[in-house]
mmCIF file of C-alpha atoms and ligand atoms in Angstrom:
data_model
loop_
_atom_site.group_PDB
_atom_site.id
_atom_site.type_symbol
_atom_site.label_atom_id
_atom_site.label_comp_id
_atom_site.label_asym_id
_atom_site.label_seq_id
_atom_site.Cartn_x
_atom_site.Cartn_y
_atom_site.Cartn_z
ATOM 1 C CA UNK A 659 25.203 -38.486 -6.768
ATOM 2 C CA UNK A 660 27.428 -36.279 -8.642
ATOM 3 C CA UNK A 661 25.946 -32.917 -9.641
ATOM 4 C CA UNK A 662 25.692 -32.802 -13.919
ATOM 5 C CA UNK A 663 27.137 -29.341 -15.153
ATOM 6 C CA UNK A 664 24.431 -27.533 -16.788
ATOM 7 C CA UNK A 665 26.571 -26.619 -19.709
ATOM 8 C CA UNK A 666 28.756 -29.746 -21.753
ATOM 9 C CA UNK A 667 31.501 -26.851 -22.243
ATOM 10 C CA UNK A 668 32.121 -24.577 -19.726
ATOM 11 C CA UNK A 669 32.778 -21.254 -20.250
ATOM 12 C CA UNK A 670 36.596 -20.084 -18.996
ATOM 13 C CA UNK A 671 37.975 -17.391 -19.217
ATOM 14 C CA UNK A 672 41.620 -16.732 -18.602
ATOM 15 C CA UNK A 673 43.629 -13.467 -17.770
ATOM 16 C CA UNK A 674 47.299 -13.829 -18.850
ATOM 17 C CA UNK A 675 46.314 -16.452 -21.060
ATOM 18 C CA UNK A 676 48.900 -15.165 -23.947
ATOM 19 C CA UNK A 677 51.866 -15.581 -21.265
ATOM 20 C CA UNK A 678 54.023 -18.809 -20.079
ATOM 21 C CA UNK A 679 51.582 -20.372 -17.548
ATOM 22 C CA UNK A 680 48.327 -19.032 -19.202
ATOM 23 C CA UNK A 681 49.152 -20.577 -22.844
ATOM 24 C CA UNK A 682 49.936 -23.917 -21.435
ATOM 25 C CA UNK A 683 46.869 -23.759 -19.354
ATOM 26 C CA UNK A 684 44.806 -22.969 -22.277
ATOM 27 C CA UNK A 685 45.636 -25.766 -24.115
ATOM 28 C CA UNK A 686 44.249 -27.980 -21.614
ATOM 29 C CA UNK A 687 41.214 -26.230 -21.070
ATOM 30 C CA UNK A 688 40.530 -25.790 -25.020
ATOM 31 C CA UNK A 689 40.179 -29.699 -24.701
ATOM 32 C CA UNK A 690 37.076 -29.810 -23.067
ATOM 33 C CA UNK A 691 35.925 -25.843 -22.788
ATOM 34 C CA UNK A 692 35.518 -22.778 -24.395
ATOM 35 C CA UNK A 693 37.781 -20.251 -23.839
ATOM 36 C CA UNK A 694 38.277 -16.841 -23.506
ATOM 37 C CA UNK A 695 41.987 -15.713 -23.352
ATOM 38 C CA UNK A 696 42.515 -12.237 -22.266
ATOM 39 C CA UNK A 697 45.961 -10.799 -22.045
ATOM 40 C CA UNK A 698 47.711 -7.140 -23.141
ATOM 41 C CA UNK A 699 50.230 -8.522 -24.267
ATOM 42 C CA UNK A 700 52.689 -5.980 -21.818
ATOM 43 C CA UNK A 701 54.953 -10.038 -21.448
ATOM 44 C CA UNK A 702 52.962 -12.489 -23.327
ATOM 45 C CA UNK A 703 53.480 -13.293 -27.021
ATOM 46 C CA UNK A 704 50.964 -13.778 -30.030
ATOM 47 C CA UNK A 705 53.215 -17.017 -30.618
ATOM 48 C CA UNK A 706 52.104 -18.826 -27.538
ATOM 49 C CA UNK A 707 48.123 -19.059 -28.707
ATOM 50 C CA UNK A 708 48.655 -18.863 -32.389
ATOM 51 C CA UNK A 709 47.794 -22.442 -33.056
ATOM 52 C CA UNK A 710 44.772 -21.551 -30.579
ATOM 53 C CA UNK A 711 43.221 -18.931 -33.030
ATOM 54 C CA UNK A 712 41.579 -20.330 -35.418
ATOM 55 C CA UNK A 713 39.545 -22.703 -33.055
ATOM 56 C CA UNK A 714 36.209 -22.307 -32.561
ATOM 57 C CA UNK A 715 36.114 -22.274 -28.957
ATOM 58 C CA UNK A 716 39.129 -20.254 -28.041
ATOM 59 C CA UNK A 717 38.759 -16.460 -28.621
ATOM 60 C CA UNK A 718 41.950 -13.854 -27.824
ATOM 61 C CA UNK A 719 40.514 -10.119 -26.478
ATOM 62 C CA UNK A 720 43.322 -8.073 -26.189
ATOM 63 C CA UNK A 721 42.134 -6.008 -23.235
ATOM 64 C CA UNK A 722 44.231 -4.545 -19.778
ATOM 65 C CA UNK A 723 42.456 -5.654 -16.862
ATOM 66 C CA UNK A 724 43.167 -2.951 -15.056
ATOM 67 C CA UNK A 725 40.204 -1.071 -16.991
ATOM 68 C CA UNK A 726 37.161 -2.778 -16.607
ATOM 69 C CA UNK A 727 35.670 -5.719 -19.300
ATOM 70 C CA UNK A 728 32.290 -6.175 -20.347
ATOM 71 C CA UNK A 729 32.152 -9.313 -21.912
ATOM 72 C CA UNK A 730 28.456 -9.156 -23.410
ATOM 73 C CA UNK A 731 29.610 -6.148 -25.141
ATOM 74 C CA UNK A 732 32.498 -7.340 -27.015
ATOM 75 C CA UNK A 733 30.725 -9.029 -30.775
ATOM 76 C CA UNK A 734 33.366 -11.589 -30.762
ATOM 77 C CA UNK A 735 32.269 -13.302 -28.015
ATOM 78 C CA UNK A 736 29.129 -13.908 -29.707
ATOM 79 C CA UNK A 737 29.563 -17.425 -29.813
ATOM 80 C CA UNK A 738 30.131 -18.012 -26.501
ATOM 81 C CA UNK A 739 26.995 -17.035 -25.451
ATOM 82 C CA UNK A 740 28.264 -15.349 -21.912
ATOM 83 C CA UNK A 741 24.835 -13.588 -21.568
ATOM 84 C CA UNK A 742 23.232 -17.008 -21.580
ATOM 85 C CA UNK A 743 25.642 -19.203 -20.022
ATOM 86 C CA UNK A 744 28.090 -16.918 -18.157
ATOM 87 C CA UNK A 745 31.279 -17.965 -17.007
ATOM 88 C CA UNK A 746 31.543 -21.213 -15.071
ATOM 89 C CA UNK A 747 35.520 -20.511 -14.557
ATOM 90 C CA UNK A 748 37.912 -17.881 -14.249
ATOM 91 C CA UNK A 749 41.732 -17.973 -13.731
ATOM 92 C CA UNK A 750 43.528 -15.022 -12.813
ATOM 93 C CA UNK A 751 47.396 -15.221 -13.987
ATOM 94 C CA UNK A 752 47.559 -11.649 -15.841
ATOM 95 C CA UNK A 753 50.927 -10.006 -13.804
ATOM 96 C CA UNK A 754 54.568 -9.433 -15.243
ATOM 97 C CA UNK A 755 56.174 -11.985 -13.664
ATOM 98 C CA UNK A 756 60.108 -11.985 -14.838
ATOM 99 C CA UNK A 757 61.780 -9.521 -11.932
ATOM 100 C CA UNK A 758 63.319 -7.694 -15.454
ATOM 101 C CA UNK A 759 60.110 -7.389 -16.749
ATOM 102 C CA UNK A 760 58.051 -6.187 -12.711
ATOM 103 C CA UNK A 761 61.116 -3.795 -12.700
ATOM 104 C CA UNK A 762 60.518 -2.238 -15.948
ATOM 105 C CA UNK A 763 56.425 -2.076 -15.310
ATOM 106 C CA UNK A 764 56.029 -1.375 -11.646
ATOM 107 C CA UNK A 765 53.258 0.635 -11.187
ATOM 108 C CA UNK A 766 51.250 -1.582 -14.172
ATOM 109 C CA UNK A 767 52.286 -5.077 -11.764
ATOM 110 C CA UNK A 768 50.677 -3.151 -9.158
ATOM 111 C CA UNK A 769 47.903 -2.463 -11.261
ATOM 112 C CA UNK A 770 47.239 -5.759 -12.486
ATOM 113 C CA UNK A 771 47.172 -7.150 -8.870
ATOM 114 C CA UNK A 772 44.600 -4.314 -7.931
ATOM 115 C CA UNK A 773 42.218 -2.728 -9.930
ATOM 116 C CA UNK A 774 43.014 -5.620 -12.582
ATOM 117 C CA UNK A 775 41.953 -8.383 -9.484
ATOM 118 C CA UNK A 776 38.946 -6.246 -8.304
ATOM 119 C CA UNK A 777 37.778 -6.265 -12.215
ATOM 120 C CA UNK A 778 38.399 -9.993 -12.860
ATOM 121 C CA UNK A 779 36.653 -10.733 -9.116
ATOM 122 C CA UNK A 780 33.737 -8.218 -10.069
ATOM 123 C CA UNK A 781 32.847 -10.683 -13.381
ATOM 124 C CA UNK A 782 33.453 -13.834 -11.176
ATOM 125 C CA UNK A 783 30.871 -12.329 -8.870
ATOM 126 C CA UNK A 784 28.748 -11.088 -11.722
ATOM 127 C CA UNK A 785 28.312 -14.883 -13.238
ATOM 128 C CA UNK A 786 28.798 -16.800 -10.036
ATOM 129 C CA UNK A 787 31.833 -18.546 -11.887
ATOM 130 C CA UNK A 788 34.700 -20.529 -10.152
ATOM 131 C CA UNK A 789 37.627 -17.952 -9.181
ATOM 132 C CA UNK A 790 41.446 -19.494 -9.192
ATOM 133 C CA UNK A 791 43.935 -16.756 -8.272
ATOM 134 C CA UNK A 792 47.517 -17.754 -9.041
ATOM 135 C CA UNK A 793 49.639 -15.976 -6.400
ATOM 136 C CA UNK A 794 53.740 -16.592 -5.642
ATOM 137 C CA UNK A 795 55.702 -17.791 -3.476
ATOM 138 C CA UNK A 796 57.504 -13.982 -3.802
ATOM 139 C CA UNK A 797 54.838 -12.976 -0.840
ATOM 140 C CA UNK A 798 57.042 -15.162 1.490
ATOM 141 C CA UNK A 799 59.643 -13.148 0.881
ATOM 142 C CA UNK A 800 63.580 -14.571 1.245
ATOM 143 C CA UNK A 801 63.623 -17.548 3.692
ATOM 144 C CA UNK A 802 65.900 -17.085 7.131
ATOM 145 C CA UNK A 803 66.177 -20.449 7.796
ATOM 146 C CA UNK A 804 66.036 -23.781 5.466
ATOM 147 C CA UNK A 805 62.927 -25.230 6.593
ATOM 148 C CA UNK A 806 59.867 -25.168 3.331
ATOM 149 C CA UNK A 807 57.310 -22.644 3.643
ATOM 150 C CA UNK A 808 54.227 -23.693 4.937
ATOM 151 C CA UNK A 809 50.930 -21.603 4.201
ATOM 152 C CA UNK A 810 50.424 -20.669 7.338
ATOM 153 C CA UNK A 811 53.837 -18.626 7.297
ATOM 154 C CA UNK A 812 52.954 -14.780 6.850
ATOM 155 C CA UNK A 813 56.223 -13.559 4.923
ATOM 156 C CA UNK A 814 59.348 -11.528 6.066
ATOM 157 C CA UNK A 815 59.116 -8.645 3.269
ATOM 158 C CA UNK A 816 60.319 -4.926 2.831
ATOM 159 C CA UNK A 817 56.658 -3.735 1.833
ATOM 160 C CA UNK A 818 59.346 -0.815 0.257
ATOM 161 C CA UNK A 819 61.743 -3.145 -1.107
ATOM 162 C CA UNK A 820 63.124 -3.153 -4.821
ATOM 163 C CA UNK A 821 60.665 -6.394 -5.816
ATOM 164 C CA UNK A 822 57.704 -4.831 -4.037
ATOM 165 C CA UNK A 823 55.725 -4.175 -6.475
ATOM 166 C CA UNK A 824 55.394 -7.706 -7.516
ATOM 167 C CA UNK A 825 54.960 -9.370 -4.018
ATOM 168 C CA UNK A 826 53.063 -6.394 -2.267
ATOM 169 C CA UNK A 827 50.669 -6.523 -5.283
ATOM 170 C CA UNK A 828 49.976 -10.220 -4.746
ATOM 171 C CA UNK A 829 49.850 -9.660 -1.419
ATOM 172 C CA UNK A 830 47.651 -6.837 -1.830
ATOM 173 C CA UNK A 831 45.309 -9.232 -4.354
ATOM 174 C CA UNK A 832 44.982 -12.559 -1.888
ATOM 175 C CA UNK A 833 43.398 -10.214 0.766
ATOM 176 C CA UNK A 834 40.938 -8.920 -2.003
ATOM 177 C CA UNK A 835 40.349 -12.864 -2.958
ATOM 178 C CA UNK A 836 39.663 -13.463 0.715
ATOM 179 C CA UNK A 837 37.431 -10.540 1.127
ATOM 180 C CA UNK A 838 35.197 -10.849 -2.133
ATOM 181 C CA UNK A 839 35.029 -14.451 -0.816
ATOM 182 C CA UNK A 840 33.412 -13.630 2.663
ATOM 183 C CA UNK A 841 31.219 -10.246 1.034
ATOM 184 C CA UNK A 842 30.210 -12.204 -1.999
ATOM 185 C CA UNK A 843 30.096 -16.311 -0.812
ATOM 186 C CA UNK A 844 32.228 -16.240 -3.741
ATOM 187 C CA UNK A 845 34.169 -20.087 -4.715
ATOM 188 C CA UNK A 846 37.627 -18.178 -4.839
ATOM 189 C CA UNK A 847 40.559 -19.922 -4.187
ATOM 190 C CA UNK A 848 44.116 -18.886 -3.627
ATOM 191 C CA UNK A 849 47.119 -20.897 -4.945
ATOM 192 C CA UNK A 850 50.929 -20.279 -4.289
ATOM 193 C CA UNK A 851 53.021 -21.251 -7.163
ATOM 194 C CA UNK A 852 56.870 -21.259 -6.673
ATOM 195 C CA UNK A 853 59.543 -21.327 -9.803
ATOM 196 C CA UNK A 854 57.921 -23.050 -12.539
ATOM 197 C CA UNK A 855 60.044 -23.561 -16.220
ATOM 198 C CA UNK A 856 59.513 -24.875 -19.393
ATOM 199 C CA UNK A 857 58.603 -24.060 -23.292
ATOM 200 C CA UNK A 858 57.208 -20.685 -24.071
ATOM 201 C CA UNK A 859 59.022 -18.719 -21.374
ATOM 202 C CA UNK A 860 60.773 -15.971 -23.407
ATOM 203 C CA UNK A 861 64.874 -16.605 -23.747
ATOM 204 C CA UNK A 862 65.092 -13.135 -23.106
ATOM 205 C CA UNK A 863 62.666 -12.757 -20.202
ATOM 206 C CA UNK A 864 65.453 -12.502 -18.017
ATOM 207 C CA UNK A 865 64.533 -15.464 -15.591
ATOM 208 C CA UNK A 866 67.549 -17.937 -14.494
ATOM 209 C CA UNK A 867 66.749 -20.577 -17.059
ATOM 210 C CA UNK A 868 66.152 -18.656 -19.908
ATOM 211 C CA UNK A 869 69.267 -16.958 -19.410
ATOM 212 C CA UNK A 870 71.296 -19.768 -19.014
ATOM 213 C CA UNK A 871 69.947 -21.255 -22.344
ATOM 214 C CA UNK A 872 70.456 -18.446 -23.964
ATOM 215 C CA UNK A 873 74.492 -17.778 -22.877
ATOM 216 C CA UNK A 874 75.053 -21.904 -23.339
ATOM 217 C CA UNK A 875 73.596 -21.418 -27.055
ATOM 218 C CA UNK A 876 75.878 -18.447 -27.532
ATOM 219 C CA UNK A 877 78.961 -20.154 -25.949
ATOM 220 C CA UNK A 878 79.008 -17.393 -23.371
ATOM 221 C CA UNK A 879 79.485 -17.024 -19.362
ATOM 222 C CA UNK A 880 76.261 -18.232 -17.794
ATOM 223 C CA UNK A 881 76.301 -15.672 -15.003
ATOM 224 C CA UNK A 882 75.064 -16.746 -11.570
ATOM 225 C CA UNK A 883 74.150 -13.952 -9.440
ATOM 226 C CA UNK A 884 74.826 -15.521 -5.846
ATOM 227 C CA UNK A 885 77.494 -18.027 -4.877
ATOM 228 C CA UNK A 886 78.034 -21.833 -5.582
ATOM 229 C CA UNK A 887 75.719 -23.197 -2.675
ATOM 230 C CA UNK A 888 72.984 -21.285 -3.783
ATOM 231 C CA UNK A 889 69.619 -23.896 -4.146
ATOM 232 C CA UNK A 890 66.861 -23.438 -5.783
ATOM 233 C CA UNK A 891 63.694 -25.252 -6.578
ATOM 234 C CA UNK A 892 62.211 -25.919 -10.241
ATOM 235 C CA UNK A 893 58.839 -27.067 -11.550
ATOM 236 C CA UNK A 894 58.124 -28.397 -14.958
ATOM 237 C CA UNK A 895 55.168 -26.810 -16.486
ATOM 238 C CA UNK A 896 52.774 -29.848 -17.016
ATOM 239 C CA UNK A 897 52.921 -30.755 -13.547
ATOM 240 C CA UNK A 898 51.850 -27.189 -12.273
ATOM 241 C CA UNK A 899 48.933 -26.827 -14.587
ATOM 242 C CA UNK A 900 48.084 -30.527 -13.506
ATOM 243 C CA UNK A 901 48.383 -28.686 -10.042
ATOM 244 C CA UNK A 902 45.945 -25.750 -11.218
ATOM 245 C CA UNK A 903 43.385 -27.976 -12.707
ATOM 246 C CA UNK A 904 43.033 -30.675 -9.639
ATOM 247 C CA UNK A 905 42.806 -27.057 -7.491
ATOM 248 C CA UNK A 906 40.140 -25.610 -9.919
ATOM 249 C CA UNK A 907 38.484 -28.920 -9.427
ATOM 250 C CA UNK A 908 38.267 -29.249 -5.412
ATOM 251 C CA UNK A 909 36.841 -27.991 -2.974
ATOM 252 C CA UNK A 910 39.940 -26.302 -1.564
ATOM 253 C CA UNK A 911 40.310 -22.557 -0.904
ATOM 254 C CA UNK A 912 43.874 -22.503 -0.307
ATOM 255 C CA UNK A 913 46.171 -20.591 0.094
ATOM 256 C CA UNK A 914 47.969 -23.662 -1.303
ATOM 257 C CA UNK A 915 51.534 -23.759 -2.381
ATOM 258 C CA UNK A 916 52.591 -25.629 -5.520
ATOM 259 C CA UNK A 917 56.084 -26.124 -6.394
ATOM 260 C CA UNK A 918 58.636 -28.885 -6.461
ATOM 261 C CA UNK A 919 59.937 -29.294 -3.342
ATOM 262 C CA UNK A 920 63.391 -30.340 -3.982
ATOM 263 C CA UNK A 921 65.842 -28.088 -4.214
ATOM 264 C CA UNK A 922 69.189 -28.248 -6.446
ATOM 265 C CA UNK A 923 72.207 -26.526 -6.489
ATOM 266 C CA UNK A 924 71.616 -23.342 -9.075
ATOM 267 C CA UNK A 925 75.301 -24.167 -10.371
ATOM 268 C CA UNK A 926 74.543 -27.737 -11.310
ATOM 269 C CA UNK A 927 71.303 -27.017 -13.443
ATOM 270 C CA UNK A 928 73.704 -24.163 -15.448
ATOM 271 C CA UNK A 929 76.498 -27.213 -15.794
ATOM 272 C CA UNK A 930 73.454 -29.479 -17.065
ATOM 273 C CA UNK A 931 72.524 -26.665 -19.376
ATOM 274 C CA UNK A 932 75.913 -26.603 -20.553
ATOM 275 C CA UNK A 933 76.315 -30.063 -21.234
ATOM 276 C CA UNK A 934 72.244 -30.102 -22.928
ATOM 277 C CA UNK A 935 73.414 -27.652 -25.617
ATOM 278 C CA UNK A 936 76.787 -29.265 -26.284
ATOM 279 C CA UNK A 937 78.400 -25.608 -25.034
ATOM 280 C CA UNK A 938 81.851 -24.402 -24.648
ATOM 281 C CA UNK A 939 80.421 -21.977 -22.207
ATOM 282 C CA UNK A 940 81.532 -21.538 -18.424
ATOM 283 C CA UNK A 941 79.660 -20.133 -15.303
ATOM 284 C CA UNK A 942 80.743 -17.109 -13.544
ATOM 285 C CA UNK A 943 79.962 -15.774 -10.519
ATOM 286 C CA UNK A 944 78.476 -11.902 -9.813
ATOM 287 C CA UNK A 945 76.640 -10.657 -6.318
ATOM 288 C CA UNK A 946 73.164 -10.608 -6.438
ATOM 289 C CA UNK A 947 71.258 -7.790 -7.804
ATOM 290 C CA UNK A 948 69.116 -5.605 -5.821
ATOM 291 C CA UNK A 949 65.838 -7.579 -7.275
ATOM 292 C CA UNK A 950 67.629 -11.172 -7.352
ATOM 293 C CA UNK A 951 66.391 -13.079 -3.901
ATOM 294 C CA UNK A 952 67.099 -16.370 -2.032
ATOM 295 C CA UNK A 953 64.302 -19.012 -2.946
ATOM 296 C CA UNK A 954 62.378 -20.417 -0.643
ATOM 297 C CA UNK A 955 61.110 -23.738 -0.759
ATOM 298 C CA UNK A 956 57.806 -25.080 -0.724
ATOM 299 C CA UNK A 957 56.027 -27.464 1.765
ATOM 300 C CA UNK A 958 53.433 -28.985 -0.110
ATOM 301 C CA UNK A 959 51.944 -31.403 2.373
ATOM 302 C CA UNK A 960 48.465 -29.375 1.554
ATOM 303 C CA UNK A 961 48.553 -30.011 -2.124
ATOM 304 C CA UNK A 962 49.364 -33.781 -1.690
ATOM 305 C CA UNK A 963 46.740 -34.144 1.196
ATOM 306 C CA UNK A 964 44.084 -32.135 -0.459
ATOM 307 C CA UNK A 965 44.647 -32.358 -4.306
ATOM 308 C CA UNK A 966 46.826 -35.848 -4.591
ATOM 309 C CA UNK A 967 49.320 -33.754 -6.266
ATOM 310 C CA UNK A 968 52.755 -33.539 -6.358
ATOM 311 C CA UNK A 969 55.208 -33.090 -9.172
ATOM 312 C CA UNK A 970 56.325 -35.884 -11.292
ATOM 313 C CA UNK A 971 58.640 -34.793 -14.150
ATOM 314 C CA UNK A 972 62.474 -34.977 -13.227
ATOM 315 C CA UNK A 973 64.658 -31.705 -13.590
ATOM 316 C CA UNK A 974 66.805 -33.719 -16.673
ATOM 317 C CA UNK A 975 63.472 -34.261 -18.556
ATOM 318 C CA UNK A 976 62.006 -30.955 -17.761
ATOM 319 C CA UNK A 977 65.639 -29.187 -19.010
ATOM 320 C CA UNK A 978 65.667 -31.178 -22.212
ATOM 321 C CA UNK A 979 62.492 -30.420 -23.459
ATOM 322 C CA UNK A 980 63.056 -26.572 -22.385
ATOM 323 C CA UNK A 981 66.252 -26.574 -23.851
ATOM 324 C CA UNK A 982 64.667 -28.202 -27.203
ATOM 325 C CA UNK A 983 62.075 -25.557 -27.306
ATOM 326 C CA UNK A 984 64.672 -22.559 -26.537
ATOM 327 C CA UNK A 985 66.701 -23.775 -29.359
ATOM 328 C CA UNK A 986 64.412 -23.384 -32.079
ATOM 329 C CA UNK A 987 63.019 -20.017 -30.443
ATOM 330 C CA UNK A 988 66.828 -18.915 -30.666
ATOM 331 C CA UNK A 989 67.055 -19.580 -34.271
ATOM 332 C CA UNK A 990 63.427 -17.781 -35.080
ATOM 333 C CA UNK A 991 64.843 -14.693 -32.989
ATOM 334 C CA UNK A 992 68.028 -14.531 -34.848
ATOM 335 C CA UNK A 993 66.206 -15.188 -38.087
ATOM 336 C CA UNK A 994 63.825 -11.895 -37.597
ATOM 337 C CA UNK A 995 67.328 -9.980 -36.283
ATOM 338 C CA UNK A 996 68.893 -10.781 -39.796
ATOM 339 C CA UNK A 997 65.720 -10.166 -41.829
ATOM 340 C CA UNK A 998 65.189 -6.427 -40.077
ATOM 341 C CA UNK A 999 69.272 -5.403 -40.830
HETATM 342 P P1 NAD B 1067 54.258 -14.223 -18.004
HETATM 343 O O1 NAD B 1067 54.858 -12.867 -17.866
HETATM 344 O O2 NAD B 1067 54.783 -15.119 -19.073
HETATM 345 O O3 NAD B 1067 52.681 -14.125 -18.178
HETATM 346 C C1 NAD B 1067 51.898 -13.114 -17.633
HETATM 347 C C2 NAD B 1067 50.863 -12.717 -18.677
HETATM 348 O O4 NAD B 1067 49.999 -11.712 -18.131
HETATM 349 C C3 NAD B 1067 51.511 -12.110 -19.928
HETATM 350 O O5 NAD B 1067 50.971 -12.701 -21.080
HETATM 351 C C4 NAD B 1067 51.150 -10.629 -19.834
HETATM 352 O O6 NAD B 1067 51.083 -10.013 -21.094
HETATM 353 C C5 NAD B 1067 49.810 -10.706 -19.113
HETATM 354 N N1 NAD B 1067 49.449 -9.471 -18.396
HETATM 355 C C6 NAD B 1067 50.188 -8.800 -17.473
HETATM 356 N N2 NAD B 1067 49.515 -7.721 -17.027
HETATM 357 C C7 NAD B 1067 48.311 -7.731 -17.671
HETATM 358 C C8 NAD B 1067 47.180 -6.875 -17.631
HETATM 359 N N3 NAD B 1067 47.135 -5.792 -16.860
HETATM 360 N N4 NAD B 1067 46.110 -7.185 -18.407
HETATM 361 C C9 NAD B 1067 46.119 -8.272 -19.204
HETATM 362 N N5 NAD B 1067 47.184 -9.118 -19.291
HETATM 363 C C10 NAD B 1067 48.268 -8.847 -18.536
HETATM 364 O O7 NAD B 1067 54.400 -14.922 -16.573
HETATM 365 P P2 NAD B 1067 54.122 -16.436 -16.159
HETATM 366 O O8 NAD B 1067 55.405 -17.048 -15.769
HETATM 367 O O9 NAD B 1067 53.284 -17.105 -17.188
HETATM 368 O O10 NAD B 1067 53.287 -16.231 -14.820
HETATM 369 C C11 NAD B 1067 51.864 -16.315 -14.815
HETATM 370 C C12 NAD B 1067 51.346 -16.077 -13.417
HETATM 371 O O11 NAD B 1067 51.929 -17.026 -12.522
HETATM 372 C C13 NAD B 1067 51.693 -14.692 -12.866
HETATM 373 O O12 NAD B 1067 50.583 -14.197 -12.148
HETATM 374 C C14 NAD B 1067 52.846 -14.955 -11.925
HETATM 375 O O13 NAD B 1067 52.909 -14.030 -10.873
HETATM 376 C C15 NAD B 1067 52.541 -16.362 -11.424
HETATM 377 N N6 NAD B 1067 53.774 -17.054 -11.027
HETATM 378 C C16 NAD B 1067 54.619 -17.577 -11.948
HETATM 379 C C17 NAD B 1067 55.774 -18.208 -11.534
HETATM 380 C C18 NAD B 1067 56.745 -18.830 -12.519
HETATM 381 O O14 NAD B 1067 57.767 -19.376 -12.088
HETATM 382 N N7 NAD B 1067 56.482 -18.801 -13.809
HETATM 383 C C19 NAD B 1067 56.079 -18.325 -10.165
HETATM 384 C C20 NAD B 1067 55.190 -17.744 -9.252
HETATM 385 C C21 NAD B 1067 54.023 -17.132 -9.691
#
């Protein structure tokens, strides 16, 4: 028989809830749950929840998690009772994740991975909830040969290198998921998530996509750092927080990579761009930057095995409805631009 949750609407909270992944995720989980959205804000936007706030069971607490959260203390979470019904559910995406934005907030990306991991684990522990950590495929490091990362591959990575921050903090943070899971028989579970796209990331975030959008709007260069055989791979965002939610769901610890696992030439999504936005623009060529990296791409037998899941929106779709959103976030930005000169 299945077990009956004791509570109709779980209690969830989210870290990085305010960001790209987070906001999507918590309009799924506002369907069904109460949630409580914590972000600082240091990469996420007020615009991504604001037609969350005013619903009775979503509730924003602006708070680092690198200092330490008391949830019964805090009077606005009144209503969710977390004294009485804890948390059944916590997912852990809080980390600047653009390499412009890891770059310009090191030691806080270490931080958040850290003491901001060890604080979100301490309440899982605390209320017995669910723990989902959203790692990267960044902890692989750049691949040396073309065949997908499996999860048993440990990484080739310069624990020194100019992106360390990012990847040694999630490295640093899987090892503490692992741990609290063996000291505390805590559920926590580990999941991989490679290059992911789609509404609400920020056009000037500095990520490939957002980029490109933004030079094809402004009939500029859309400047590839690499050369023309460069491949990536690109997930829509519905189909990874489908991915989250099934891994939420299971029974699975992971680590377990999500990701699309077909790769496309980076030159032919900026030519799609081009031709999405009607552009006169052109691409040019640069070397890669110190932080820029070869993608890997994922193997994600595990996920289709264990979770039935694999992505289903094509690239074209995906880049439309990206390109749609970026388009009227381009004309809000330039709107505030002329109403501040
Ligand atoms: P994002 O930058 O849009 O969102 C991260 C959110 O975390 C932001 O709202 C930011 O303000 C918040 N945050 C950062 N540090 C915090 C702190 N100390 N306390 C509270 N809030 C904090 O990035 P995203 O693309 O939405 O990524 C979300 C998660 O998914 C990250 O953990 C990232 O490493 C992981 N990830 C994303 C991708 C991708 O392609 N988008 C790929 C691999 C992994």
């Amino acid at each position: 028989m299945k077990e009956k949750p004791i509570f109709e609407r779980k209690n969830i909270l989210i870290t990085g809830g305010a960001g790209f992944v987070g906001s999507h995720l918590c309009d799924e989980l506002i369907k069904h749950h109460k949630v409580i959205c914590v972000d600082n804000f240091i990469t996420g936007a007020e615009e991504n929840i604001n037609h969350l706030l005013k619903h009775p069971d979503f509730e924003f607490i602006r708070h680092d998690i690198a200092t330490p959260l008391d949830l019964e203390a805090l009077p606005e979470l009144r209503p969710f009772k977390v004294a009485f019904q804890g948390l059944q559910e916590v997912y852990n995406l809080a980390c600047p994740t653009s390499p412009k934005d890891y770059n310009a907030a090191p030691i806080e990306t270490l931080l958040a991975n850290s003491f901001g991991t060890k604080h979100v684990l301490d309440l899982a522990v605390k209320y017995r909830a669910k723990f989902l950590h959203v790692s990267t495929s960044a902890m692989y490091g750049e691949p040396l040969e073309d065949t997908p990362f499996p999860e048993n591959y440990w990484g080739y990575v310069d624990p020194i290198g100019p992106r360390s921050a990012y990847y040694e903090g999630k490295r640093f943070a899987e090892s503490l998921v692992v741990n609290y899971r063996k000291k505390y028989h805590l559920d926590g579970k580990i999941v991989r998530m490679f290059n992911t796209y789609g509404p609400r990331m920020r056009l000037t975030d500095g990520r490939m996509i957002p980029d490109f959008v933004k030079s094809a709007l402004a009939n500029e260069p859309l400047v590839m750092y690499g050369t023309p055989d460069d491949r990536s791979t690109y997930c829509y965002i519905s189909d990874m927080i489908e991915g989250l939610l099934r891994m939420m769901q299971s029974s699975e610890a992971g680590p377990l990579n999500l990701g699309n696992p077909e790769p496309h030439r980076i030159v032919d999504v900026a030519q799609a761009i081009i031709k999405l936005t009607n552009s006169r623009a052109t691409v040019r060529y640069e070397p890669h930057l110190p932080y820029t990296a070869k993608q890997g791409i994922p193997n994600i037998r595990l996920a289709k095995e264990k979770l039935g899941w694999f992505p289903v929106v094509p690239l074209a779709d995906g880049l439309q409805r990206t390109v749609d959103y970026m388009r009227g976030s381009r004309a809000l930005t330039l709107e505030t631009i002329q109403a501040q000169t």
